[in-house]
């Protein structure tokens, strides 16, 4: 038997799961769920890391009380964002959220053409990329960089808090746009051309390797021993893909805060046609990569829920939104947004943004909650279907199926619309796919399973996987 603590940190919320391997099955039990580390300041959105660290420690405390002991700990998180550490190990500043205005400002000012950036990193051209944020910082806040000892992505900074060791996990580093896709290491060429301080970038660690042991002070305070902290696929997308059985050569759709549509491959595709089609390459487990396109996702529904709740003065649940969507879906003529519309980068009024996007698409703007949410769903499904066809054009392959995972895979209407727009057979995979993938890589690191394929078969035995009819 093996027990692993999974810390799965999304941009919207975090969760701690106790993964137990026993009798050739894997079980995940939720220990703690939390949010509130995304905060608004006068200048825009930031991340409150002290609050996040407190929640991580509370997760370890609860896990210690439930399990008694652990074989390992693993952390995955969203990509793109980074923290700067000073020479004493403290934060130089409050980390910026990727939807802060500086991201687009940095993207607009980058002196290298997108073609040159893509030829090195293979990353999708997005204004939220780390390279855009960091370039803006070199121009507008270089003093913070001068005071810094190291730059860490979000899961890496949590692992630093746990172990005291500075490392950069590969799949997370690949989201920065600063890693050479051919070497899987930091690109000195890009750093030099963009005037970025390469001294801040930490040694790259790969999935299955060990960051170090839980710090003695933390272990004693939280009732744990020197538990090894294993480097999982620290980018939550890579963890999610690790959990999916893609043996038939099918594609995947991750329906979370972002919608990610992709295809697992053995090597990155650096042909400029990939960039021109709005796709990029990201890192996976066991030396794999995936061709992927990132779109706005259920982040829009999260913002809509908050806005409608504030406007209506009454609580709004996701179940309530689903009921309203079901009613709206009975209408013959339903509107749809364009999820790639710049309106949705960080809209101050999501309701007005949805209506304006529908009007731009030549559809009648909705005014009720169900119609607004359905416009988001239909827009996402349409873009996902288009992305699937583009993958087939880029690769010369017909995808036999799509595997859906993430929170949106629980929504029957969204899944049905994705199936209709893509024309593919759809499998509903694990909802908490990134947590399952996190656990699998910990088990690989512990030697409890021997390969990614064995781990995926373990998930198939342990989770209710269903085909959409």
CSV table of C-alpha atoms in Angstrom, one decimal:
chain,number,residue,atom,x,y,z
A,1,UNK,CA,0.0,0.0,0.0
A,2,UNK,CA,1.1,3.6,-0.7
A,3,UNK,CA,-0.3,6.9,0.5
A,4,UNK,CA,0.4,10.1,-1.3
A,5,UNK,CA,-0.8,13.7,-0.7
A,6,UNK,CA,-1.9,15.4,-3.9
A,7,UNK,CA,-1.9,19.2,-3.8
A,8,UNK,CA,-3.7,20.3,-6.9
A,9,UNK,CA,-3.7,24.1,-7.2
A,10,UNK,CA,-6.0,25.7,-9.8
A,11,UNK,CA,-6.3,29.3,-10.7
A,12,UNK,CA,-9.8,29.3,-9.2
A,13,UNK,CA,-9.4,26.9,-6.2
A,14,UNK,CA,-7.1,24.4,-4.7
A,15,UNK,CA,-7.7,20.9,-3.4
A,16,UNK,CA,-5.8,18.4,-1.3
A,17,UNK,CA,-6.5,14.7,-2.0
A,18,UNK,CA,-5.2,11.6,-0.2
A,19,UNK,CA,-4.3,9.1,-2.8
A,20,UNK,CA,-4.2,5.5,-1.6
A,21,UNK,CA,-2.9,2.6,-3.7
A,22,UNK,CA,-4.2,-0.8,-2.5
A,23,UNK,CA,-5.2,-4.0,-4.2
A,24,UNK,CA,-4.3,-2.7,-7.7
A,25,UNK,CA,-6.7,0.2,-7.4
A,26,UNK,CA,-6.2,3.8,-6.6
A,27,UNK,CA,-8.5,5.8,-4.5
A,28,UNK,CA,-8.6,9.6,-4.1
A,29,UNK,CA,-10.3,11.1,-1.0
A,30,UNK,CA,-10.7,14.9,-0.7
A,31,UNK,CA,-9.0,16.2,2.5
A,32,UNK,CA,-9.3,19.9,2.0
A,33,UNK,CA,-10.7,22.4,-0.6
A,34,UNK,CA,-9.9,26.1,-0.5
A,35,UNK,CA,-9.8,29.3,-2.5
A,36,UNK,CA,-9.2,33.0,-1.8
A,37,UNK,CA,-5.6,33.2,-2.9
A,38,UNK,CA,-6.5,35.2,-6.1
A,39,UNK,CA,-7.0,38.8,-4.9
A,40,UNK,CA,-7.7,42.1,-6.5
A,41,UNK,CA,-5.5,45.1,-5.7
A,42,UNK,CA,-5.9,48.7,-6.9
A,43,UNK,CA,-3.6,48.0,-10.0
A,44,UNK,CA,-5.3,44.6,-10.9
A,45,UNK,CA,-5.3,40.9,-9.9
A,46,UNK,CA,-2.5,39.4,-7.9
A,47,UNK,CA,-1.8,36.2,-5.9
A,48,UNK,CA,-1.7,36.1,-2.1
A,49,UNK,CA,1.0,33.5,-1.4
A,50,UNK,CA,0.9,33.7,2.4
A,51,UNK,CA,-2.7,32.6,2.3
A,52,UNK,CA,-1.9,29.8,-0.2
A,53,UNK,CA,1.0,28.6,2.0
A,54,UNK,CA,-1.4,28.6,5.0
A,55,UNK,CA,-3.9,26.5,3.1
A,56,UNK,CA,-1.1,24.1,2.0
A,57,UNK,CA,0.0,23.6,5.6
A,58,UNK,CA,-3.6,23.1,6.7
A,59,UNK,CA,-3.9,20.4,4.0
A,60,UNK,CA,-0.8,18.6,5.4
A,61,UNK,CA,-2.1,18.9,8.9
A,62,UNK,CA,-5.5,17.4,8.0
A,63,UNK,CA,-3.8,14.7,6.0
A,64,UNK,CA,-1.5,13.8,8.9
A,65,UNK,CA,-4.6,13.5,11.2
A,66,UNK,CA,-6.4,11.2,8.7
A,67,UNK,CA,-3.5,9.1,7.3
A,68,UNK,CA,-1.0,9.2,10.1
A,69,UNK,CA,2.0,9.0,7.7
A,70,UNK,CA,2.6,9.7,4.0
A,71,UNK,CA,4.9,8.1,1.4
A,72,UNK,CA,5.2,11.3,-0.6
A,73,UNK,CA,3.8,14.7,-1.5
A,74,UNK,CA,3.3,16.2,-5.0
A,75,UNK,CA,2.2,19.7,-6.1
A,76,UNK,CA,0.8,20.8,-9.4
A,77,UNK,CA,-0.5,24.3,-10.3
A,78,UNK,CA,-1.6,26.6,-13.1
A,79,UNK,CA,1.1,27.8,-15.4
A,80,UNK,CA,2.3,31.2,-16.6
A,81,UNK,CA,2.7,33.1,-13.3
A,82,UNK,CA,5.9,33.4,-11.2
A,83,UNK,CA,7.1,34.6,-7.8
A,84,UNK,CA,10.4,36.4,-7.1
A,85,UNK,CA,12.4,35.4,-4.0
A,86,UNK,CA,15.0,37.5,-2.3
A,87,UNK,CA,18.3,36.3,-0.8
A,88,UNK,CA,16.6,35.6,2.5
A,89,UNK,CA,14.0,33.4,0.8
A,90,UNK,CA,11.2,35.8,1.2
A,91,UNK,CA,8.9,37.3,-1.5
A,92,UNK,CA,10.2,40.3,-3.2
A,93,UNK,CA,6.7,41.4,-4.2
A,94,UNK,CA,3.2,40.1,-4.4
A,95,UNK,CA,3.1,37.9,-7.5
A,96,UNK,CA,1.0,39.2,-10.4
A,97,UNK,CA,-1.9,37.3,-11.9
A,98,UNK,CA,-1.6,36.5,-15.6
A,99,UNK,CA,-4.8,38.6,-16.3
A,100,UNK,CA,-3.1,41.7,-15.0
A,101,UNK,CA,-2.8,44.5,-17.6
A,102,UNK,CA,1.0,44.2,-17.7
A,103,UNK,CA,0.7,40.8,-19.6
A,104,UNK,CA,-0.8,42.4,-22.7
A,105,UNK,CA,1.5,45.4,-22.3
A,106,UNK,CA,4.5,43.1,-22.3
A,107,UNK,CA,3.2,41.2,-25.3
A,108,UNK,CA,2.8,44.4,-27.3
A,109,UNK,CA,6.3,45.5,-26.6
A,110,UNK,CA,8.2,42.2,-27.3
A,111,UNK,CA,10.9,43.1,-29.8
A,112,UNK,CA,11.1,39.6,-31.3
A,113,UNK,CA,8.6,38.4,-33.9
A,114,UNK,CA,6.2,35.6,-32.9
A,115,UNK,CA,7.8,33.3,-35.6
A,116,UNK,CA,11.2,33.6,-33.9
A,117,UNK,CA,9.8,33.0,-30.4
A,118,UNK,CA,7.9,29.9,-31.6
A,119,UNK,CA,10.9,28.4,-33.5
A,120,UNK,CA,12.7,28.2,-30.1
A,121,UNK,CA,10.1,27.6,-27.5
A,122,UNK,CA,7.2,26.1,-29.5
A,123,UNK,CA,4.8,27.8,-27.1
A,124,UNK,CA,1.4,29.0,-28.1
A,125,UNK,CA,1.4,32.8,-28.7
A,126,UNK,CA,-0.6,34.1,-25.8
A,127,UNK,CA,-0.4,37.5,-24.1
A,128,UNK,CA,-0.5,35.8,-20.7
A,129,UNK,CA,2.7,33.9,-21.2
A,130,UNK,CA,5.5,34.4,-18.6
A,131,UNK,CA,7.8,35.8,-21.3
A,132,UNK,CA,5.4,38.7,-21.8
A,133,UNK,CA,5.0,39.4,-18.0
A,134,UNK,CA,8.7,39.2,-17.4
A,135,UNK,CA,9.6,41.4,-20.3
A,136,UNK,CA,7.3,44.0,-19.0
A,137,UNK,CA,8.9,43.7,-15.6
A,138,UNK,CA,12.4,44.3,-17.1
A,139,UNK,CA,11.1,47.5,-18.6
A,140,UNK,CA,8.9,48.9,-15.8
A,141,UNK,CA,10.1,47.3,-12.5
A,142,UNK,CA,13.7,46.2,-13.0
A,143,UNK,CA,14.5,47.0,-9.3
A,144,UNK,CA,12.4,44.0,-8.2
A,145,UNK,CA,14.5,41.8,-10.4
A,146,UNK,CA,17.7,43.3,-9.1
A,147,UNK,CA,16.7,42.4,-5.5
A,148,UNK,CA,15.8,38.8,-6.5
A,149,UNK,CA,17.7,35.6,-5.9
A,150,UNK,CA,15.4,33.4,-7.9
A,151,UNK,CA,12.3,33.1,-10.0
A,152,UNK,CA,9.9,30.2,-9.4
A,153,UNK,CA,6.6,29.2,-11.0
A,154,UNK,CA,3.7,28.6,-8.7
A,155,UNK,CA,4.0,24.9,-7.9
A,156,UNK,CA,7.7,25.4,-7.6
A,157,UNK,CA,7.4,28.1,-5.0
A,158,UNK,CA,5.1,25.9,-3.0
A,159,UNK,CA,7.7,23.1,-3.2
A,160,UNK,CA,10.3,25.6,-2.1
A,161,UNK,CA,8.1,26.4,0.9
A,162,UNK,CA,7.9,22.7,1.7
A,163,UNK,CA,11.6,21.7,1.1
A,164,UNK,CA,13.7,24.8,1.0
A,165,UNK,CA,15.1,23.8,-2.4
A,166,UNK,CA,15.0,25.9,-5.6
A,167,UNK,CA,14.0,23.9,-8.7
A,168,UNK,CA,12.0,24.5,-11.8
A,169,UNK,CA,9.8,21.6,-12.9
A,170,UNK,CA,10.0,21.1,-16.7
A,171,UNK,CA,6.3,21.0,-17.7
A,172,UNK,CA,5.6,24.2,-15.7
A,173,UNK,CA,8.8,25.9,-17.1
A,174,UNK,CA,7.5,25.1,-20.7
A,175,UNK,CA,4.5,27.4,-20.1
A,176,UNK,CA,6.9,30.3,-19.7
A,177,UNK,CA,7.9,30.5,-23.3
A,178,UNK,CA,11.6,30.6,-22.2
A,179,UNK,CA,12.4,27.0,-22.6
A,180,UNK,CA,14.1,25.7,-25.7
A,181,UNK,CA,11.7,22.9,-26.9
A,182,UNK,CA,14.6,21.0,-28.5
A,183,UNK,CA,16.7,20.8,-25.4
A,184,UNK,CA,14.1,21.0,-22.6
A,185,UNK,CA,16.2,23.6,-20.9
A,186,UNK,CA,16.2,27.4,-20.5
A,187,UNK,CA,17.0,29.3,-23.7
A,188,UNK,CA,20.1,31.4,-23.1
A,189,UNK,CA,19.5,32.9,-26.6
A,190,UNK,CA,16.0,34.2,-25.7
A,191,UNK,CA,17.1,35.5,-22.3
A,192,UNK,CA,20.0,37.4,-24.0
A,193,UNK,CA,17.9,38.8,-26.8
A,194,UNK,CA,15.1,40.0,-24.4
A,195,UNK,CA,17.4,41.3,-21.7
A,196,UNK,CA,16.0,38.9,-19.1
A,197,UNK,CA,18.1,37.9,-16.1
A,198,UNK,CA,18.9,34.2,-16.7
A,199,UNK,CA,20.6,34.0,-13.3
A,200,UNK,CA,17.1,33.9,-11.7
A,201,UNK,CA,16.1,30.8,-13.6
A,202,UNK,CA,16.6,27.6,-11.5
A,203,UNK,CA,17.8,24.1,-12.5
A,204,UNK,CA,15.2,22.1,-14.3
A,205,UNK,CA,13.7,19.0,-12.6
A,206,UNK,CA,11.7,16.4,-14.4
A,207,UNK,CA,8.5,14.5,-13.4
A,208,UNK,CA,9.2,11.7,-11.1
A,209,UNK,CA,12.4,13.2,-9.6
A,210,UNK,CA,12.6,14.4,-6.0
A,211,UNK,CA,12.7,18.1,-4.9
A,212,UNK,CA,13.8,17.0,-1.4
A,213,UNK,CA,12.3,16.1,2.0
A,214,UNK,CA,9.7,18.1,3.9
A,215,UNK,CA,11.6,20.7,6.0
A,216,UNK,CA,12.2,19.5,9.6
A,217,UNK,CA,10.4,22.5,11.1
A,218,UNK,CA,7.3,22.0,8.9
A,219,UNK,CA,7.3,18.3,9.5
A,220,UNK,CA,7.5,18.6,13.2
A,221,UNK,CA,4.8,21.3,13.4
A,222,UNK,CA,2.4,19.4,11.1
A,223,UNK,CA,2.9,15.9,12.6
A,224,UNK,CA,4.7,14.4,9.7
A,225,UNK,CA,8.2,12.9,9.1
A,226,UNK,CA,10.7,13.8,6.4
A,227,UNK,CA,8.3,13.0,3.6
A,228,UNK,CA,9.8,13.1,0.1
A,229,UNK,CA,8.3,15.9,-2.1
A,230,UNK,CA,8.2,14.4,-5.6
A,231,UNK,CA,8.3,16.5,-8.7
A,232,UNK,CA,5.0,15.6,-10.5
A,233,UNK,CA,4.0,17.0,-13.8
A,234,UNK,CA,3.7,20.4,-12.1
A,235,UNK,CA,1.7,22.1,-14.8
A,236,UNK,CA,-1.9,21.0,-14.0
A,237,UNK,CA,-2.6,20.5,-17.7
A,238,UNK,CA,0.3,18.0,-18.0
A,239,UNK,CA,-0.9,16.2,-14.8
A,240,UNK,CA,-4.4,16.0,-16.3
A,241,UNK,CA,-3.1,14.5,-19.6
A,242,UNK,CA,-1.0,12.0,-17.7
A,243,UNK,CA,-4.2,10.5,-16.3
A,244,UNK,CA,-5.9,10.0,-19.7
A,245,UNK,CA,-5.9,6.8,-21.7
A,246,UNK,CA,-5.1,8.0,-25.2
A,247,UNK,CA,-4.0,4.7,-26.6
A,248,UNK,CA,-6.3,4.9,-29.6
A,249,UNK,CA,-4.6,8.1,-30.8
A,250,UNK,CA,-7.6,10.3,-29.8
A,251,UNK,CA,-7.4,13.9,-28.7
A,252,UNK,CA,-8.3,15.4,-25.3
A,253,UNK,CA,-10.3,18.4,-24.1
A,254,UNK,CA,-9.7,19.7,-20.6
A,255,UNK,CA,-12.7,21.7,-19.5
A,256,UNK,CA,-11.5,23.9,-16.7
A,257,UNK,CA,-10.8,27.6,-16.1
A,258,UNK,CA,-9.2,27.3,-19.5
A,259,UNK,CA,-10.4,25.0,-22.3
A,260,UNK,CA,-7.5,23.1,-23.7
A,261,UNK,CA,-7.7,21.0,-26.8
A,262,UNK,CA,-4.8,18.8,-27.8
A,263,UNK,CA,-3.1,15.6,-29.0
A,264,UNK,CA,-0.3,13.8,-27.2
A,265,UNK,CA,2.9,13.3,-29.3
A,266,UNK,CA,6.4,12.1,-28.9
A,267,UNK,CA,8.1,15.3,-30.0
A,268,UNK,CA,7.3,19.0,-30.4
A,269,UNK,CA,6.1,20.3,-33.8
A,270,UNK,CA,7.9,23.5,-34.5
A,271,UNK,CA,6.5,24.1,-38.0
A,272,UNK,CA,5.3,27.7,-38.2
A,273,UNK,CA,1.9,26.5,-39.5
A,274,UNK,CA,1.3,25.3,-35.9
A,275,UNK,CA,1.8,28.8,-34.6
A,276,UNK,CA,-0.2,30.4,-37.3
A,277,UNK,CA,-3.1,28.1,-36.5
A,278,UNK,CA,-3.1,29.3,-32.9
A,279,UNK,CA,-1.5,26.1,-31.4
A,280,UNK,CA,1.6,25.4,-29.4
A,281,UNK,CA,3.5,22.6,-27.7
A,282,UNK,CA,3.6,21.8,-24.0
A,283,UNK,CA,5.5,19.3,-22.0
A,284,UNK,CA,4.2,16.0,-20.6
A,285,UNK,CA,5.4,13.0,-18.7
A,286,UNK,CA,8.0,10.5,-19.8
A,287,UNK,CA,9.5,12.8,-22.4
A,288,UNK,CA,6.2,13.3,-24.2
A,289,UNK,CA,4.7,16.6,-25.5
A,290,UNK,CA,1.3,17.6,-26.7
A,291,UNK,CA,0.1,19.8,-29.4
A,292,UNK,CA,-2.4,22.1,-27.8
A,293,UNK,CA,-4.6,25.2,-28.1
A,294,UNK,CA,-5.7,27.1,-25.0
A,295,UNK,CA,-9.0,29.0,-25.0
A,296,UNK,CA,-10.9,30.9,-22.4
A,297,UNK,CA,-13.0,28.3,-20.5
A,298,UNK,CA,-15.2,28.0,-17.5
A,299,UNK,CA,-13.4,31.0,-16.0
A,300,UNK,CA,-16.1,32.9,-17.9
A,301,UNK,CA,-18.9,31.0,-16.1
A,302,UNK,CA,-17.2,31.6,-12.8
A,303,UNK,CA,-17.1,35.4,-13.5
A,304,UNK,CA,-20.8,35.2,-14.7
A,305,UNK,CA,-21.9,33.5,-11.5
A,306,UNK,CA,-20.2,36.2,-9.4
A,307,UNK,CA,-21.6,39.0,-11.5
A,308,UNK,CA,-25.1,37.7,-11.5
A,309,UNK,CA,-25.0,37.0,-7.7
A,310,UNK,CA,-23.9,40.6,-7.1
A,311,UNK,CA,-26.6,42.0,-9.5
A,312,UNK,CA,-29.4,39.8,-8.2
A,313,UNK,CA,-28.4,40.0,-4.5
A,314,UNK,CA,-29.1,36.3,-4.0
A,315,UNK,CA,-26.7,33.2,-4.0
A,316,UNK,CA,-26.2,31.6,-7.4
A,317,UNK,CA,-25.0,28.0,-7.5
A,318,UNK,CA,-23.5,26.1,-10.4
A,319,UNK,CA,-26.4,23.6,-10.2
A,320,UNK,CA,-28.8,26.5,-10.5
A,321,UNK,CA,-26.9,27.8,-13.6
A,322,UNK,CA,-27.1,24.3,-15.1
A,323,UNK,CA,-30.9,24.3,-14.6
A,324,UNK,CA,-31.2,27.6,-16.3
A,325,UNK,CA,-29.0,26.5,-19.2
A,326,UNK,CA,-31.2,23.4,-19.7
A,327,UNK,CA,-34.3,25.6,-20.0
A,328,UNK,CA,-32.5,28.0,-22.4
A,329,UNK,CA,-31.3,25.1,-24.5
A,330,UNK,CA,-34.9,24.2,-25.5
A,331,UNK,CA,-35.0,27.4,-27.6
A,332,UNK,CA,-34.4,27.0,-31.3
A,333,UNK,CA,-32.2,30.0,-31.8
A,334,UNK,CA,-29.4,30.3,-29.2
A,335,UNK,CA,-26.6,32.9,-29.3
A,336,UNK,CA,-22.9,32.1,-29.0
A,337,UNK,CA,-19.8,34.1,-28.0
A,338,UNK,CA,-16.4,34.0,-29.5
A,339,UNK,CA,-14.2,32.9,-26.5
A,340,UNK,CA,-11.1,34.2,-28.2
A,341,UNK,CA,-12.5,37.7,-28.3
A,342,UNK,CA,-10.2,40.2,-26.5
A,343,UNK,CA,-13.3,41.3,-24.6
A,344,UNK,CA,-12.8,38.3,-22.4
A,345,UNK,CA,-9.2,38.9,-21.3
A,346,UNK,CA,-10.2,40.5,-18.0
A,347,UNK,CA,-13.7,42.1,-18.5
A,348,UNK,CA,-14.9,44.5,-15.8
A,349,UNK,CA,-18.5,43.5,-16.7
A,350,UNK,CA,-18.7,39.9,-17.9
A,351,UNK,CA,-22.5,40.2,-18.6
A,352,UNK,CA,-22.0,43.1,-21.0
A,353,UNK,CA,-19.0,41.4,-22.6
A,354,UNK,CA,-21.0,38.3,-23.4
A,355,UNK,CA,-23.8,40.4,-24.9
A,356,UNK,CA,-21.4,42.4,-27.0
A,357,UNK,CA,-19.6,39.3,-28.3
A,358,UNK,CA,-22.9,37.7,-29.2
A,359,UNK,CA,-23.9,40.8,-31.1
A,360,UNK,CA,-20.6,40.8,-33.0
A,361,UNK,CA,-21.3,37.2,-34.0
A,362,UNK,CA,-24.7,38.3,-35.5
A,363,UNK,CA,-26.8,36.6,-32.8
A,364,UNK,CA,-29.3,38.2,-30.5
A,365,UNK,CA,-27.7,39.1,-27.1
A,366,UNK,CA,-29.2,37.1,-24.2
A,367,UNK,CA,-30.5,38.8,-21.1
A,368,UNK,CA,-31.3,36.0,-18.7
A,369,UNK,CA,-28.7,33.9,-16.7
A,370,UNK,CA,-29.4,30.7,-18.6
A,371,UNK,CA,-29.1,32.4,-22.0
A,372,UNK,CA,-25.8,34.1,-21.0
A,373,UNK,CA,-24.3,30.8,-19.8
A,374,UNK,CA,-25.5,28.9,-22.8
A,375,UNK,CA,-23.9,31.5,-25.1
A,376,UNK,CA,-20.6,30.7,-23.3
A,377,UNK,CA,-21.1,27.0,-23.7
A,378,UNK,CA,-22.1,27.2,-27.4
A,379,UNK,CA,-19.1,29.5,-28.1
A,380,UNK,CA,-16.7,27.1,-26.4
A,381,UNK,CA,-18.1,24.0,-28.1
A,382,UNK,CA,-17.9,25.7,-31.5
A,383,UNK,CA,-14.3,26.7,-30.9
A,384,UNK,CA,-13.4,23.2,-29.6
A,385,UNK,CA,-14.9,21.6,-32.7
A,386,UNK,CA,-12.9,24.0,-34.9
A,387,UNK,CA,-9.7,23.2,-33.0
A,388,UNK,CA,-10.2,19.5,-33.5
A,389,UNK,CA,-10.5,19.9,-37.2
A,390,UNK,CA,-7.3,22.1,-37.2
A,391,UNK,CA,-5.4,19.4,-35.3
A,392,UNK,CA,-6.4,16.9,-38.1
A,393,UNK,CA,-5.3,19.3,-40.8
A,394,UNK,CA,-1.9,20.0,-39.1
A,395,UNK,CA,-1.2,16.3,-38.4
A,396,UNK,CA,-2.8,14.7,-41.4
A,397,UNK,CA,-4.6,12.3,-39.0
A,398,UNK,CA,-8.3,11.8,-38.3
A,399,UNK,CA,-8.9,11.7,-34.5
A,400,UNK,CA,-11.0,8.7,-33.6
A,401,UNK,CA,-12.2,10.1,-30.3
A,402,UNK,CA,-12.1,12.9,-27.7
A,403,UNK,CA,-11.6,12.3,-24.0
A,404,UNK,CA,-13.1,15.1,-21.9
A,405,UNK,CA,-12.0,15.8,-18.3
A,406,UNK,CA,-12.1,18.6,-15.8
A,407,UNK,CA,-15.1,20.3,-14.1
A,408,UNK,CA,-16.9,21.0,-17.3
A,409,UNK,CA,-17.1,17.3,-18.1
A,410,UNK,CA,-19.8,17.0,-15.4
A,411,UNK,CA,-22.1,19.3,-17.5
A,412,UNK,CA,-24.2,17.1,-19.9
A,413,UNK,CA,-25.2,20.0,-22.1
A,414,UNK,CA,-21.6,21.2,-22.6
A,415,UNK,CA,-20.5,17.6,-23.3
A,416,UNK,CA,-23.3,17.0,-25.8
A,417,UNK,CA,-22.5,20.3,-27.6
A,418,UNK,CA,-18.8,19.4,-27.8
A,419,UNK,CA,-19.7,16.0,-29.3
A,420,UNK,CA,-22.0,17.6,-31.8
A,421,UNK,CA,-19.5,20.4,-32.9
A,422,UNK,CA,-16.6,18.0,-33.1
A,423,UNK,CA,-18.4,15.1,-34.7
A,424,UNK,CA,-16.3,12.7,-32.5
A,425,UNK,CA,-17.0,9.9,-30.2
A,426,UNK,CA,-16.6,11.3,-26.7
A,427,UNK,CA,-15.4,9.6,-23.6
A,428,UNK,CA,-15.9,11.3,-20.2
A,429,UNK,CA,-12.7,10.8,-18.2
A,430,UNK,CA,-11.8,11.7,-14.6
A,431,UNK,CA,-13.3,15.0,-13.4
A,432,UNK,CA,-10.3,15.7,-11.2
A,433,UNK,CA,-7.9,14.5,-13.9
A,434,UNK,CA,-5.0,16.7,-12.7
A,435,UNK,CA,-5.2,15.2,-9.2
A,436,UNK,CA,-5.2,11.6,-10.7
A,437,UNK,CA,-2.2,12.5,-12.9
A,438,UNK,CA,-0.4,14.0,-9.9
A,439,UNK,CA,-0.9,10.8,-7.9
A,440,UNK,CA,0.3,8.7,-10.8
A,441,UNK,CA,3.6,10.5,-11.1
A,442,UNK,CA,4.2,10.2,-7.4
A,443,UNK,CA,3.7,6.5,-7.7
A,444,UNK,CA,6.1,6.4,-10.6
A,445,UNK,CA,8.6,8.3,-8.4
A,446,UNK,CA,8.1,5.8,-5.6
A,447,UNK,CA,8.6,2.8,-7.9
A,448,UNK,CA,5.0,1.6,-7.1
A,449,UNK,CA,4.2,1.6,-10.9
A,450,UNK,CA,6.7,1.1,-13.7
A,451,UNK,CA,5.3,3.2,-16.6
A,452,UNK,CA,2.8,5.8,-17.6
A,453,UNK,CA,0.8,3.2,-19.4
A,454,UNK,CA,0.5,1.1,-16.2
A,455,UNK,CA,-0.6,4.2,-14.4
A,456,UNK,CA,-3.2,5.0,-17.0
A,457,UNK,CA,-4.6,1.5,-16.8
A,458,UNK,CA,-4.7,1.9,-13.0
A,459,UNK,CA,-6.9,5.0,-13.4
A,460,UNK,CA,-9.1,3.2,-15.9
A,461,UNK,CA,-9.7,0.5,-13.2
A,462,UNK,CA,-10.3,3.0,-10.5
A,463,UNK,CA,-12.6,5.6,-12.1
A,464,UNK,CA,-16.0,5.4,-13.8
A,465,UNK,CA,-15.1,6.2,-17.4
A,466,UNK,CA,-18.1,6.4,-19.6
A,467,UNK,CA,-18.8,6.9,-23.3
A,468,UNK,CA,-21.2,9.6,-24.4
A,469,UNK,CA,-24.0,8.2,-26.4
